[in-house]
Structure formats: structure tokens, C-alpha cells
mmCIF file of C-alpha atoms in Angstrom:
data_model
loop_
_atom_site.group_PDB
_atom_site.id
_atom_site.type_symbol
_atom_site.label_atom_id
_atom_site.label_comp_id
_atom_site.label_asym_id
_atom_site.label_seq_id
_atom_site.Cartn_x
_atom_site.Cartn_y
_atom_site.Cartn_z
ATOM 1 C CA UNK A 116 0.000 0.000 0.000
ATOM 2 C CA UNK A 117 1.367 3.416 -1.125
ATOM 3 C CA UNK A 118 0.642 5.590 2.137
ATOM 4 C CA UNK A 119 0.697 9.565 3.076
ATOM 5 C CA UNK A 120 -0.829 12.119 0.585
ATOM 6 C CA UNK A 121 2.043 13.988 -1.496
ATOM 7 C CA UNK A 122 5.533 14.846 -0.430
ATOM 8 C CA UNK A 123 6.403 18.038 -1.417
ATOM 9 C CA UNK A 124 9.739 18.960 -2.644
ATOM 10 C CA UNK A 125 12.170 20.511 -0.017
ATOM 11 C CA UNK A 126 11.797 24.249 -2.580
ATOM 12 C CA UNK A 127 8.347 23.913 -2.343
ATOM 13 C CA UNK A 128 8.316 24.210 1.298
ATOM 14 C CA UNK A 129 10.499 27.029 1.041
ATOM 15 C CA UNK A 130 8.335 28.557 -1.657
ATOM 16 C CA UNK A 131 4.671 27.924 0.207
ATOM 17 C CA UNK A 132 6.337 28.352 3.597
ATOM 18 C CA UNK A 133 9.636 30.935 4.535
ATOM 19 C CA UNK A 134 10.947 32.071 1.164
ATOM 20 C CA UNK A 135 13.729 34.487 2.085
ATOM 21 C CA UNK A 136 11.669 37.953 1.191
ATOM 22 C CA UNK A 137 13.840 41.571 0.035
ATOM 23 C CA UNK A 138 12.700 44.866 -0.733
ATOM 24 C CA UNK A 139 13.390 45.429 -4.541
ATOM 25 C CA UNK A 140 15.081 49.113 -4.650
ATOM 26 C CA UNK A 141 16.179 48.725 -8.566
ATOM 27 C CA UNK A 142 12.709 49.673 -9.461
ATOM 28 C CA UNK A 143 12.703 46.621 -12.068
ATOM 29 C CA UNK A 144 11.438 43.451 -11.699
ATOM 30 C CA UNK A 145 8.547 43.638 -9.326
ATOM 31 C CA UNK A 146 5.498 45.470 -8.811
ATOM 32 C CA UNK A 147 5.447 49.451 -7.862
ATOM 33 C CA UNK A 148 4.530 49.016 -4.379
ATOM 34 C CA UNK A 149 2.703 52.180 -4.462
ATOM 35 C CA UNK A 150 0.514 50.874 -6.682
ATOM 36 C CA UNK A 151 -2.566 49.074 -5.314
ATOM 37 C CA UNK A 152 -1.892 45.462 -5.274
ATOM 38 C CA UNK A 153 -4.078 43.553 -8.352
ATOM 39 C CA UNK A 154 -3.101 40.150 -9.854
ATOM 40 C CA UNK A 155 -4.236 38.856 -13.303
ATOM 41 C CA UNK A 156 -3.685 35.209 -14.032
ATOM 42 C CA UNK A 157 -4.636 33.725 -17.565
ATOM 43 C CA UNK A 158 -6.115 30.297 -17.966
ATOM 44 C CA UNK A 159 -5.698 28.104 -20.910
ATOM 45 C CA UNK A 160 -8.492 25.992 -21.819
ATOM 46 C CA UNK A 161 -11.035 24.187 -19.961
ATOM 47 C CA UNK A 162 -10.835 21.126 -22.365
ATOM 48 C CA UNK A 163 -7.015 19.832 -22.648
ATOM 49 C CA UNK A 164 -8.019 19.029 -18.793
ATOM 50 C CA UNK A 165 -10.316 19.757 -16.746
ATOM 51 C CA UNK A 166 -7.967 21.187 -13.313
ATOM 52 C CA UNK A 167 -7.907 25.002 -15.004
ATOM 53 C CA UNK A 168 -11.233 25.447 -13.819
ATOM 54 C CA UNK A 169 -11.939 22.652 -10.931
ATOM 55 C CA UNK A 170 -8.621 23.111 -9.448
ATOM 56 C CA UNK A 171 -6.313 25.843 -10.222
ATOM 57 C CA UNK A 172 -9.037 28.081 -10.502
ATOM 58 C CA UNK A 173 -10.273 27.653 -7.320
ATOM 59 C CA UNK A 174 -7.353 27.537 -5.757
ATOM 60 C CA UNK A 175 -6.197 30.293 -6.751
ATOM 61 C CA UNK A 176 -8.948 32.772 -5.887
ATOM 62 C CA UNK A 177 -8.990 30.640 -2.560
ATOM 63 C CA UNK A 178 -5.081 31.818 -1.882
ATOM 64 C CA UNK A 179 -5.491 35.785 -3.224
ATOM 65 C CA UNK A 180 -8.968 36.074 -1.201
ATOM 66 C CA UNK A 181 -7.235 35.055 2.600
ATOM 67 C CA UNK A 182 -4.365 37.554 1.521
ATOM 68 C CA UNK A 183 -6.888 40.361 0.705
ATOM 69 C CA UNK A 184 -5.434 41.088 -2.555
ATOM 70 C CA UNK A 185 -7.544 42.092 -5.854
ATOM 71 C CA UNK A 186 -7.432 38.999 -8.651
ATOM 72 C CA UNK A 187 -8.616 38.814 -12.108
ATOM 73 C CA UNK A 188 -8.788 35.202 -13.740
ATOM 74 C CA UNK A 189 -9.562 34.276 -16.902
ATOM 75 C CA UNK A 190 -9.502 31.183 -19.490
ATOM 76 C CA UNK A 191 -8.120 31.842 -22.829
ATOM 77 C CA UNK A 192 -10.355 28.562 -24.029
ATOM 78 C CA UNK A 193 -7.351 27.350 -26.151
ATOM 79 C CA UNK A 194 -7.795 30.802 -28.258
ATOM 80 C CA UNK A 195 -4.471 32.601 -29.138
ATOM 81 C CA UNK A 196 -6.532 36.222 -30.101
ATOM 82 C CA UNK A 197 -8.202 35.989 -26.885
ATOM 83 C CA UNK A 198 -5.354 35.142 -25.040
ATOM 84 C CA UNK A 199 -3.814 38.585 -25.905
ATOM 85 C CA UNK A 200 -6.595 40.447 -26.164
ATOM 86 C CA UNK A 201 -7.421 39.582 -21.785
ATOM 87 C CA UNK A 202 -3.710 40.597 -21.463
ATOM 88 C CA UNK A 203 -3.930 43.893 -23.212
ATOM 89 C CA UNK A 204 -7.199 44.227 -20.740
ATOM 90 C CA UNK A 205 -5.397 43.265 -17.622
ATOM 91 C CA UNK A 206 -2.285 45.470 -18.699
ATOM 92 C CA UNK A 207 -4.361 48.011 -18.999
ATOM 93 C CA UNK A 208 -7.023 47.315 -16.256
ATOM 94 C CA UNK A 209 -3.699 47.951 -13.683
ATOM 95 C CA UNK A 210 -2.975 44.536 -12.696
ATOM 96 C CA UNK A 211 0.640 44.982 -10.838
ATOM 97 C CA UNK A 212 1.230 41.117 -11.802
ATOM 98 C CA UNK A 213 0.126 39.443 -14.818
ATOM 99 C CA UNK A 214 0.504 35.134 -14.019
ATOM 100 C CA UNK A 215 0.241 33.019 -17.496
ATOM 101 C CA UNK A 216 -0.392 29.440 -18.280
ATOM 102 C CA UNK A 217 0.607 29.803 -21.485
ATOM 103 C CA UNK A 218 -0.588 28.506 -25.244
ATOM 104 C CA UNK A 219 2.673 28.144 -26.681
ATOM 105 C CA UNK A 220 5.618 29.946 -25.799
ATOM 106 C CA UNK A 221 5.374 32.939 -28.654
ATOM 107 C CA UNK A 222 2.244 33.704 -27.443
ATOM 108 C CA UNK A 223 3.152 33.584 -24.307
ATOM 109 C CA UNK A 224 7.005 35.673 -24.907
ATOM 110 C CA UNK A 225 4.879 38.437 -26.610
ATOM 111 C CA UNK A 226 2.648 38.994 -23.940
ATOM 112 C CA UNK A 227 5.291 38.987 -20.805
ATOM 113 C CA UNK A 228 7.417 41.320 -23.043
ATOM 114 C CA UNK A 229 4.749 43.340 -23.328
ATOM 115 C CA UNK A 230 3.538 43.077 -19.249
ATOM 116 C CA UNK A 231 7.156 43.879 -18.540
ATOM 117 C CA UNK A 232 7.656 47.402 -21.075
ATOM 118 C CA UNK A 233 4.503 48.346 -18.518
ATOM 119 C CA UNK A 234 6.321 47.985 -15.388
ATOM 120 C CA UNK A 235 3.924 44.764 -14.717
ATOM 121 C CA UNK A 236 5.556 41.772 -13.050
ATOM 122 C CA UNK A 237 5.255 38.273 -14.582
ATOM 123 C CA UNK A 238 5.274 34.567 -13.329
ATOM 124 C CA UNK A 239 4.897 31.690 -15.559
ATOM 125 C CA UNK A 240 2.134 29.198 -13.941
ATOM 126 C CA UNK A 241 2.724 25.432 -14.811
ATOM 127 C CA UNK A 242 4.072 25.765 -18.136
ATOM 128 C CA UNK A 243 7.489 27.678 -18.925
ATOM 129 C CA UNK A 244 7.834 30.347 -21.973
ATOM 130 C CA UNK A 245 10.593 29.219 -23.619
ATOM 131 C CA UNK A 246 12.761 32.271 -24.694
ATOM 132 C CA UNK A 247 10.454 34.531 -22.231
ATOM 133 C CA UNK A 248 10.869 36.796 -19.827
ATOM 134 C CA UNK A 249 8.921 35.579 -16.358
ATOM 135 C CA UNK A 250 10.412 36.413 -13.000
ATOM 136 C CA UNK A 251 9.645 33.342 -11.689
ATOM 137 C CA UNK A 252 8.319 29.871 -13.126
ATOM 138 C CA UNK A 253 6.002 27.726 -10.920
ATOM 139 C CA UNK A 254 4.926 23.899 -11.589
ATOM 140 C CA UNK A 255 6.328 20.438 -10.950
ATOM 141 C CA UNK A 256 9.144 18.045 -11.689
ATOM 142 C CA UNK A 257 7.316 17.692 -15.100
ATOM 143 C CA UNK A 258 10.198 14.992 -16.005
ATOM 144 C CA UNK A 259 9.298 12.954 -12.888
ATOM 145 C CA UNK A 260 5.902 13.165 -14.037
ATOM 146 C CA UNK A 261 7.252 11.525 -17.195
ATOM 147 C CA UNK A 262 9.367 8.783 -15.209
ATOM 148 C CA UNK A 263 6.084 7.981 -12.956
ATOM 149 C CA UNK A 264 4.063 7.394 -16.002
ATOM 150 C CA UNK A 265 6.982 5.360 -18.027
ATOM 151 C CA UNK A 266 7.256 3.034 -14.533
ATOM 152 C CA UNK A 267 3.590 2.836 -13.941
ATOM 153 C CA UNK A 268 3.127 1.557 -17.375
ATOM 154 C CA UNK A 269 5.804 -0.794 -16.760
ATOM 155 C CA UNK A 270 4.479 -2.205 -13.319
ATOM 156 C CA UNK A 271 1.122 -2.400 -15.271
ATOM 157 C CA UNK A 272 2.618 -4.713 -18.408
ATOM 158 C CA UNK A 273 4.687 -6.689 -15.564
ATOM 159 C CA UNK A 274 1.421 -7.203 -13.529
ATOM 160 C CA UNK A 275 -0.843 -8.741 -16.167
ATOM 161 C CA UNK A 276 2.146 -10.864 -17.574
ATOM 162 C CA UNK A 277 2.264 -9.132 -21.262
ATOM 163 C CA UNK A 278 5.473 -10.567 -22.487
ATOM 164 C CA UNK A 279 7.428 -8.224 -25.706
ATOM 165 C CA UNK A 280 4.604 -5.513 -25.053
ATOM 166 C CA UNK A 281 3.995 -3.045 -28.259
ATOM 167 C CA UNK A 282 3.655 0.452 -26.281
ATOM 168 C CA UNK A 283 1.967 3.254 -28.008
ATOM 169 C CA UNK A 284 2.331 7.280 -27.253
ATOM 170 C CA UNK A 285 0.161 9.623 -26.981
ATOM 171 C CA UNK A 286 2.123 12.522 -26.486
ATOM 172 C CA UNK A 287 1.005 16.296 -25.033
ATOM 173 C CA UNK A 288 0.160 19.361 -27.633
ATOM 174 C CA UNK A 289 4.028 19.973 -28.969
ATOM 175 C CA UNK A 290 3.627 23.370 -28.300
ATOM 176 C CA UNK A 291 3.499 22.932 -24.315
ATOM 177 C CA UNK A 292 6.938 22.317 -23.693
ATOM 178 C CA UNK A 293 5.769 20.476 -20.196
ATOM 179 C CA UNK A 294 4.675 17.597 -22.683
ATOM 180 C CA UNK A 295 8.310 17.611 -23.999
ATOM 181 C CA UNK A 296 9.299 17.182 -20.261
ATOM 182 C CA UNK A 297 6.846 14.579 -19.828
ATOM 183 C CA UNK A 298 7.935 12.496 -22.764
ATOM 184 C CA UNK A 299 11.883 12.559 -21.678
ATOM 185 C CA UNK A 300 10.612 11.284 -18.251
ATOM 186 C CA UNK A 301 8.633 8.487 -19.809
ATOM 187 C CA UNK A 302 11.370 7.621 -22.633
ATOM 188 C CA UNK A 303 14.204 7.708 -19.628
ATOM 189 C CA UNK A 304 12.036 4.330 -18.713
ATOM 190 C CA UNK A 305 10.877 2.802 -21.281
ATOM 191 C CA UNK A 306 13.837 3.855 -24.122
ATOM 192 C CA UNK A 307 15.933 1.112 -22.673
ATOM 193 C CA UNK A 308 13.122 -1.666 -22.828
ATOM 194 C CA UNK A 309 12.931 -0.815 -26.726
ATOM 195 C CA UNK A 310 15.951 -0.888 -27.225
ATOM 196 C CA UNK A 311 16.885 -4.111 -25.555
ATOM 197 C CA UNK A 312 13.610 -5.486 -27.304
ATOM 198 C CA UNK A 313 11.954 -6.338 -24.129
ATOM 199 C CA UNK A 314 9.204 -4.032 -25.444
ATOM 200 C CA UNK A 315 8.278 -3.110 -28.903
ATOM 201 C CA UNK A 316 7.916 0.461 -29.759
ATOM 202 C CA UNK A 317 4.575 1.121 -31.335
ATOM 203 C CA UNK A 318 2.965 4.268 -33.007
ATOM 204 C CA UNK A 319 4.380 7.381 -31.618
ATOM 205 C CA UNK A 320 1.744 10.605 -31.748
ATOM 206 C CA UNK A 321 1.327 14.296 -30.494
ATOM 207 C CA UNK A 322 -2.026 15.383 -29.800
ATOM 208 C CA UNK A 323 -2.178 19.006 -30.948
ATOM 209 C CA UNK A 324 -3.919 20.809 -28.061
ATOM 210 C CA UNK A 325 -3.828 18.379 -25.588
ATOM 211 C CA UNK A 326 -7.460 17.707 -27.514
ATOM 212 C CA UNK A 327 -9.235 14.633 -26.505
ATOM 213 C CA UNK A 328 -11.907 14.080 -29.314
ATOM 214 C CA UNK A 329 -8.514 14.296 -31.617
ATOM 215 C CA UNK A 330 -6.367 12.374 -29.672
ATOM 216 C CA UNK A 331 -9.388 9.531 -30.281
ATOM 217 C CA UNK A 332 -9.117 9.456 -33.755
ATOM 218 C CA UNK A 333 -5.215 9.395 -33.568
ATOM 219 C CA UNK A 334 -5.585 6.143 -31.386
ATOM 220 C CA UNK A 335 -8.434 4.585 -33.435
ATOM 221 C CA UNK A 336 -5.694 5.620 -36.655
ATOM 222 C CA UNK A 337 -2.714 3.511 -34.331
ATOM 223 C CA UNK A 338 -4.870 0.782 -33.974
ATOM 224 C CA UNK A 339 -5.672 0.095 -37.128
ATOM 225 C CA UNK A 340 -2.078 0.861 -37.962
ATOM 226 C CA UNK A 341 -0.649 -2.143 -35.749
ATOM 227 C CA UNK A 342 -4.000 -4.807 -36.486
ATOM 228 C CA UNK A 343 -5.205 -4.049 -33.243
ATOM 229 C CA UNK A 344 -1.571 -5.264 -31.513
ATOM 230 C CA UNK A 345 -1.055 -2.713 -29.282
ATOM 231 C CA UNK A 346 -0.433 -3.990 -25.692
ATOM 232 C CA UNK A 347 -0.276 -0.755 -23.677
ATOM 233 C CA UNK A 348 -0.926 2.950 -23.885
ATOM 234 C CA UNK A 349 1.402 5.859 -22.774
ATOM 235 C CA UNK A 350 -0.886 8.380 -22.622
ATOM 236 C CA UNK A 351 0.054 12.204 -21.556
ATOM 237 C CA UNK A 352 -2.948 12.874 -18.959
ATOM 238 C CA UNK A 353 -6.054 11.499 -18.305
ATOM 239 C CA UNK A 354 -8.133 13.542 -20.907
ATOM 240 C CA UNK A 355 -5.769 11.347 -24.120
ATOM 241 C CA UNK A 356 -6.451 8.302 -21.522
ATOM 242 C CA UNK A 357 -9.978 8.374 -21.771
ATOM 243 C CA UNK A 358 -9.836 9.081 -25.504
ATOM 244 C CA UNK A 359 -7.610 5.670 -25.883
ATOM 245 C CA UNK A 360 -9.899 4.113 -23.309
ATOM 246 C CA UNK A 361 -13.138 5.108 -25.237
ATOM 247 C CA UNK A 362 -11.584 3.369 -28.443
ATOM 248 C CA UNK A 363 -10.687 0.188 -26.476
ATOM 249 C CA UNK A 364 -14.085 0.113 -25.219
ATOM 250 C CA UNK A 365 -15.104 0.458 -28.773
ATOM 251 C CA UNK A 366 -13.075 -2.869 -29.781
ATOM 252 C CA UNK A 367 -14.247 -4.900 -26.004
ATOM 253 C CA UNK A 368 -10.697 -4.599 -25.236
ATOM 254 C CA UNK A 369 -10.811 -2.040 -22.598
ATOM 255 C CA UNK A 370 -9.020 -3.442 -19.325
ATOM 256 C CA UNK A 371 -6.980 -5.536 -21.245
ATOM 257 C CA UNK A 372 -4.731 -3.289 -22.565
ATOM 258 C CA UNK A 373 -2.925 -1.021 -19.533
ATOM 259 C CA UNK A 374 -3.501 3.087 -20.163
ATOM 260 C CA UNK A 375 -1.363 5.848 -18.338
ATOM 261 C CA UNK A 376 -2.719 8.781 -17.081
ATOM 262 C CA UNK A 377 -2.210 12.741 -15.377
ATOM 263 C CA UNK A 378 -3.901 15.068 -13.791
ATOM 264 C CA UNK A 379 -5.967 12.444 -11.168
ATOM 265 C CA UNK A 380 -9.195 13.597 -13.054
ATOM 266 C CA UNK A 381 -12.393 12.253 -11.526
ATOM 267 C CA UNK A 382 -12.913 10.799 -14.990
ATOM 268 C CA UNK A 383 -9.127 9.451 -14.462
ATOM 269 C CA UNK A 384 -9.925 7.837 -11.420
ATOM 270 C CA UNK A 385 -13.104 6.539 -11.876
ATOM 271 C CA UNK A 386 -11.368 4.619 -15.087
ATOM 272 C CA UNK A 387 -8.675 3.754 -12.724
ATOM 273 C CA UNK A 388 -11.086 2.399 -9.999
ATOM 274 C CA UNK A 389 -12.719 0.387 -13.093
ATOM 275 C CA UNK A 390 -9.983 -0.973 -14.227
ATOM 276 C CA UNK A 391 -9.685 0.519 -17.170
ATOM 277 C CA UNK A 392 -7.004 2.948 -16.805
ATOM 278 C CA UNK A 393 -3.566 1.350 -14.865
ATOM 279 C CA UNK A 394 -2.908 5.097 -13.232
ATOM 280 C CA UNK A 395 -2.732 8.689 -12.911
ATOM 281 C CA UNK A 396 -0.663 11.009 -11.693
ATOM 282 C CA UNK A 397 -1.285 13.529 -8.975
ATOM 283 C CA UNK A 398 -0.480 17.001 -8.807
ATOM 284 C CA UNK A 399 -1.377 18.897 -5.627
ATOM 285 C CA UNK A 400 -2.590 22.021 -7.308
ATOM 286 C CA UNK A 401 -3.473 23.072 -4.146
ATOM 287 C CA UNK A 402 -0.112 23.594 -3.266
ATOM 288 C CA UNK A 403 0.892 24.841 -6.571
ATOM 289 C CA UNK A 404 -1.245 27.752 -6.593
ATOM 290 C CA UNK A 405 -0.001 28.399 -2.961
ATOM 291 C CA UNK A 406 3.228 28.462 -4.226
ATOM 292 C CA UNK A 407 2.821 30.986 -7.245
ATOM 293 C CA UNK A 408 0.167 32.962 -4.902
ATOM 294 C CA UNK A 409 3.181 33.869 -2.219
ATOM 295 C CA UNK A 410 5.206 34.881 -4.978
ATOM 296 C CA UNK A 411 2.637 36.970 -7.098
ATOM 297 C CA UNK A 412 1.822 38.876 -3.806
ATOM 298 C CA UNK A 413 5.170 39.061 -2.774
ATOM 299 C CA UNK A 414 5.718 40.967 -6.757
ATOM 300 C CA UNK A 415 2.765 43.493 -5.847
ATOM 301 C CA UNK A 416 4.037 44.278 -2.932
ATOM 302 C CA UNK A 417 7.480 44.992 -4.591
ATOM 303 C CA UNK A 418 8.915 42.352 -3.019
ATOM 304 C CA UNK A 419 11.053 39.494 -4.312
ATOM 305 C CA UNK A 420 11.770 36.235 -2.484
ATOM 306 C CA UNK A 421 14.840 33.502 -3.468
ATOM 307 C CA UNK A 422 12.974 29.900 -4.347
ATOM 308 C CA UNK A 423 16.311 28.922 -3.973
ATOM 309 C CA UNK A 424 16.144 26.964 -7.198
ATOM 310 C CA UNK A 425 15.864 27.787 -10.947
ATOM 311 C CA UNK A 426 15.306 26.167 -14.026
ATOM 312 C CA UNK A 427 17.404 26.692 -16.940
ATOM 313 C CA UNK A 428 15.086 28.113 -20.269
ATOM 314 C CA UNK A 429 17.001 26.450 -23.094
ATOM 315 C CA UNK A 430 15.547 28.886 -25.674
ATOM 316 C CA UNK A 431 16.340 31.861 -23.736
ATOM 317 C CA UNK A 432 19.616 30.231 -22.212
ATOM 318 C CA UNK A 433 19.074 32.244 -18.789
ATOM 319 C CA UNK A 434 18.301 30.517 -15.010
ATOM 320 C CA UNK A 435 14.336 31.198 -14.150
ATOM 321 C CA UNK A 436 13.687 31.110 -10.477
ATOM 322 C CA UNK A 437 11.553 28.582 -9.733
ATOM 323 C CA UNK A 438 9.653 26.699 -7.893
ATOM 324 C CA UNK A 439 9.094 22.812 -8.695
ATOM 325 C CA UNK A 440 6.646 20.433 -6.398
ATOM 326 C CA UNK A 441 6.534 16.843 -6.349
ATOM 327 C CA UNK A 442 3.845 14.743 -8.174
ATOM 328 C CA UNK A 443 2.623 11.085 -6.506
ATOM 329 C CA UNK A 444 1.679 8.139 -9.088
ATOM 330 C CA UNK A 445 -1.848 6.782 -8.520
ATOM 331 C CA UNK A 446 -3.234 3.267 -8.477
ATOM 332 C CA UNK A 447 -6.147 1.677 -7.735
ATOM 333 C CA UNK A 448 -5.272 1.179 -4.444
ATOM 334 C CA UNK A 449 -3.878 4.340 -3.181
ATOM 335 C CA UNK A 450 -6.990 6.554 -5.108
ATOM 336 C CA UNK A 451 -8.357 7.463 -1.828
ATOM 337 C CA UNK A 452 -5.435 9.431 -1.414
ATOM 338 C CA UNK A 453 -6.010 12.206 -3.683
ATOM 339 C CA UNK A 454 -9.805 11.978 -1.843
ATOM 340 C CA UNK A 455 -8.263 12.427 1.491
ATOM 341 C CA UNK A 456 -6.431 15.678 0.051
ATOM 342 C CA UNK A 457 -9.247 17.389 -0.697
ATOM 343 C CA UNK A 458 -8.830 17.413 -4.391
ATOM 344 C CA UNK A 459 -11.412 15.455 -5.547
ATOM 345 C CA UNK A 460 -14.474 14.092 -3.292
ATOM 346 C CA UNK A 461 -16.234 10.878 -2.626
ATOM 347 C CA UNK A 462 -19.428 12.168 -4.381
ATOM 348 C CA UNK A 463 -17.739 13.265 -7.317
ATOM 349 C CA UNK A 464 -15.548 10.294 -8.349
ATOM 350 C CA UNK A 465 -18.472 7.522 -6.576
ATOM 351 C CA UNK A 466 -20.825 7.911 -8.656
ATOM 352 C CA UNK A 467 -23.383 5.033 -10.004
ATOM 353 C CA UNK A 468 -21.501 2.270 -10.447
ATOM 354 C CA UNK A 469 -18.417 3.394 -9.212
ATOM 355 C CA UNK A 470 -20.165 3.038 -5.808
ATOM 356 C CA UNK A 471 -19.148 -0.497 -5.366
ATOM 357 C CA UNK A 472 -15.780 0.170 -6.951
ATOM 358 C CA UNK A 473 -14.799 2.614 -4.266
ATOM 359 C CA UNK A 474 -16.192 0.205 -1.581
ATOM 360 C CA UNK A 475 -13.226 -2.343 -2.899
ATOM 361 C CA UNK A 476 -10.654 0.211 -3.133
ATOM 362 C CA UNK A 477 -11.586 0.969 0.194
ATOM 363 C CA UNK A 478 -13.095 4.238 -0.059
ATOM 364 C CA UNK A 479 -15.519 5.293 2.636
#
């Protein structure tokens, strides 16, 4: 039994805890503290998963609302235009930080440039701008998210006795370079199996906006590809899960065939508690938007803190301060974990017939 909810990384307790806090005199790089303190943060979609608005959302307001501190927050729904269009606004509207999950990093780079000729402070949320200009970069060890999926996939194969497994991808939107992460975690595992032939590599797919119908019809396309011999699924998050998972279900081969997960969706873990998905992986975006809270409040105030870590942007070549939590792999039997944190709740993910399933995965 996996016990205790999710460890965070020894930064992140610095960063959601004591992170060393300085007056910024260079009048660059931070907020004008004379200014009255008002953070924008920009959403990306509400359909690549569905966290932006159950989790991070929430969250978020939760964290600006006990600090007393003015928040905007929208969702770009997956729309460029409108991404920069609610920046302009926010720019304009006086937000002394402007926090971005952003669409792809262009996007993105244009519109923290632009935050930053106004004197606005910037954080990238979740996803870093490659080539941009945030002051600080929040998420998780997005390559250990990789390495938990490429092992849980593994212990899946192992557990059902698949011998010379074919392994398909379904990769992230290539334009999030946290999918890039994710995929050298995941190869880092399962790169050596293919290429002592334990495993067979299979078909090998992006999914352009993290899109689920889409990533459906690229499955149904690898199917058909292989003759139906595809053994397990690498899948990025649980939104491409389901869509592999719908197609399996199509062909009566659901639970048969292991599928990977992210996110620890209530769809996710239903299909986990089912048996149709092997795991998930949990992020505590609770602690997440904690994390990039303190610092955006910190920036109002014209304040900076150390995270005492950074992250090296390979597009910009420069060392972004950041702030990286540590994500927990899911099974069936440790679901009740992510229940226990709060993130998801009994009456959401036991539901119908996943009644009896969270009776067995002890679940009460």
C-alpha cells in the first residue's frame, strides 16, 4: 500500500512556507509598491483538462482572497486572439502582476514582453515560456511526471504478464513544452526496454492541443495501424487516456490493454477504480497555486523572495527562479489518497456504479 498524501519537494516548502523575502530598490522586476496590489492570471483551456477550472481556478482565488489582494482570472479557451486580447485588458485594467499558463511559448514571450515594457511583473504558472521573460516559473518536476508514467506503465505490463509488449504514445500538444518534459521522463524508462527489445515500440503521436476528441481518432488511426496489436498505452494525462480508453471500449478490449494517465481527473480515477485505466498522476494544485500565490503577492508588494532553485530556459539560455513540487503516481489502491487531500471528493468520483468500486478500493 502506497501511504501519506504527497511529499512536497524541499523548494516547495520554502516557496509555500519561509521564502527568504527583500525589498526590490532597482525599481525593475517587481510590482510598484505604491501601486494598489491587483493580480491577473490567464487560464488556458477548460478542455485539454479539466484542473484550469476545478482546481487551479479555485485555488487560486482561494489563496489571493485570505491575503486580501484584488485577482482577475480568466480562461483563454485554447484561443491565441483571446489570449492577448485579456492581457492587453489586464495590462491596462492595472494589474501589478500578470501570471500566465501559457498557449505556446510565442504567445506567451509576446505577452510577458509586453507586461514587462509596462512595469507589470510576470510569473509563468505550470508551463514555462521558452525564450520569455517571467520572473519566476512555478509547476512540478514535469520529467518525474514523465518517469512515474513510463514506470507505472511498466508495473502495469509486468502485472498482467504481457510478455514483448507493443507500447503506443500519446504525447502532449508539442507546443506545451511540459509535454516535452513529460515524454523525456517516460522515454528515460521505457527507451531502454525498446531498445533491448523487451518491449516493442509502437505508433508514436502528439495530440495538438492536448485535444481529446482528436487524440481519439489518432488512437483509433494507431490501432488500425498495428492490427489491433497494441499492448499498452502511454498516454500524456487522463483527458488522451480516456480518448484511448473510449476506443478500447469500442473494440471490447478495454481493461486488457494497460492506459497511463495525469492530472488524477475524476474521470481518471473513476477509469482507474474500473480498471480501465492502470494510473494517474497527482499534482497537488493546491499547493501549486499556494506556491505561485506567495510569490505573485510578494511581486505586488514589490517584493522578491529567493525559491532557492531555478530552471534553466534552453531557448532563452538564462536561469528562471523557480519553484518545482513533487507529483505522486496513482493506483487503484492508493486513489483514496487524492480523496483524502481534498482534491477530488467521494461524491464526485463515486458515482453510479463506481459506488461499489470505491467500496473495494476501500473508499468510505
Amino acid at each position: 500500500m502506497r501511504k501519506g498524501i504527497l511529499t512536497i519537494a524541499a523548494v516547495g516548502l520554502l516557496a509555500t512556507g519561509g521564502l527568504t523575502a527583500c525589498s526590490d530598490d532597482s525599481g525593475t522586476g517587481s510590482a510598484d509598491s505604491k501601486k494598489t496590489p491587483k493580480i491577473g492570471v490567464i487560464l488556458p483551456d477548460s478542455k485539454s483538462s479539466p484542473r484550469w477550472e476545478t482546481a487551479d481556478r479555485r485555488f487560486l482565488e482561494e489563496a489571493f482572497k485570505a491575503a486580501g489582494v484584488q485577482s482577475d482570472i480568466q480562461n483563454a479557451q485554447n484561443d491565441k486572439t483571446a489570449f492577448q486580447t485579456i492581457a492587453d485588458q489586464m495590462i491596462t485594467g492595472g494589474v501589478t502582476v500578470l501570471m500566465i499558463v501559457n498557449l505556446d511559448s510565442g504567445t506567451g514571450k509576446a505577452v510577458l514582453d509586453k507586461a514587462q515594457s509596462q512595469g507589470v511583473a510576470t510569473i509563468d504558472y505550470d508551463r514555462l515560456t521558452l525564450g520569455g521573460s517571467a520572473q519566476y516559473y512555478v509547476s512540478f518536476d514535469n520529467e518525474t511526471v514523465g518517469k512515474l508514467q513510463g514506470e507505472g506503465l511498466s508495473k502495469c505490463l509486468t502485472d498482467k504478464g504481457v510478455k514483448n509488449p507493443v507500447v503506443a504514445y500519446l504525447n502532449g500538444s508539442p507546443t506545451d513544452n511540459n509535454a516535452t518534459l513529460f515524454k523525456a521522463g517516460y522515454d528515460s524508462v521505457l527507451k531502454p526496454k525498446f531498445d533491448s527489445k523487451e518491449y516493442t515500440k509502437g505508433p508514436d503521436d502528439a495530440v495538438p492541443g492536448w485535444d481529446g476528441p482528436t487524440a481519439a481518432t489518432i488512437f483509433e488511426q494507431q490501432l488500425t495501424a498495428t492490427k489491433g496489436k497494441i499492448d499498452g498505452v502511454l498516454a500524456a494525462n487522463d483527458t488522451l487516456g480516456n480518448a484511448a480508453i473510449s476506443i478500447l471500449k469500442k473494440n471490447k478490449i478495454n481493461g486488457k490493454v494497460p492506459v497511463t494517465g495525469q492530472d488524477a481527473s475524476v474521470e481518471g480515477l473513476q477509469n482507474i477504480l474500473a480498471g480501465d485505466q492502470c494510473m494517474t498522476v497527482y499534482k497537488a494544485v493546491r499547493e501549486e497555486a499556494k506556491a505561485a500565490a506567495d510569490l505573485a503577492i510578494a511581486l505586488a508588494k514589490g517584493e522578491k523572495k529567493d525559491t532557492g532553485q531555478t530552471v534553466k530556459d534552453p531557448e532563452g539560455g538564462r536561469d528562471v527562479p523557480s519553484v518545482l513540487l513533487t507529483p505522486k503516481a496513482i493506483y487503484k489502491d492508493n486513489v483514496k489518497d487524492v480523496i483524502a487531500d481534498g482534491y477530488a471528493t467521494k461524491e464526485q468520483v463515486c458515482t453510479g456504479a463506481y459506488a461499489k468500486f470505491c467500496a473495494e478500493a476501500g473508499i468510505s
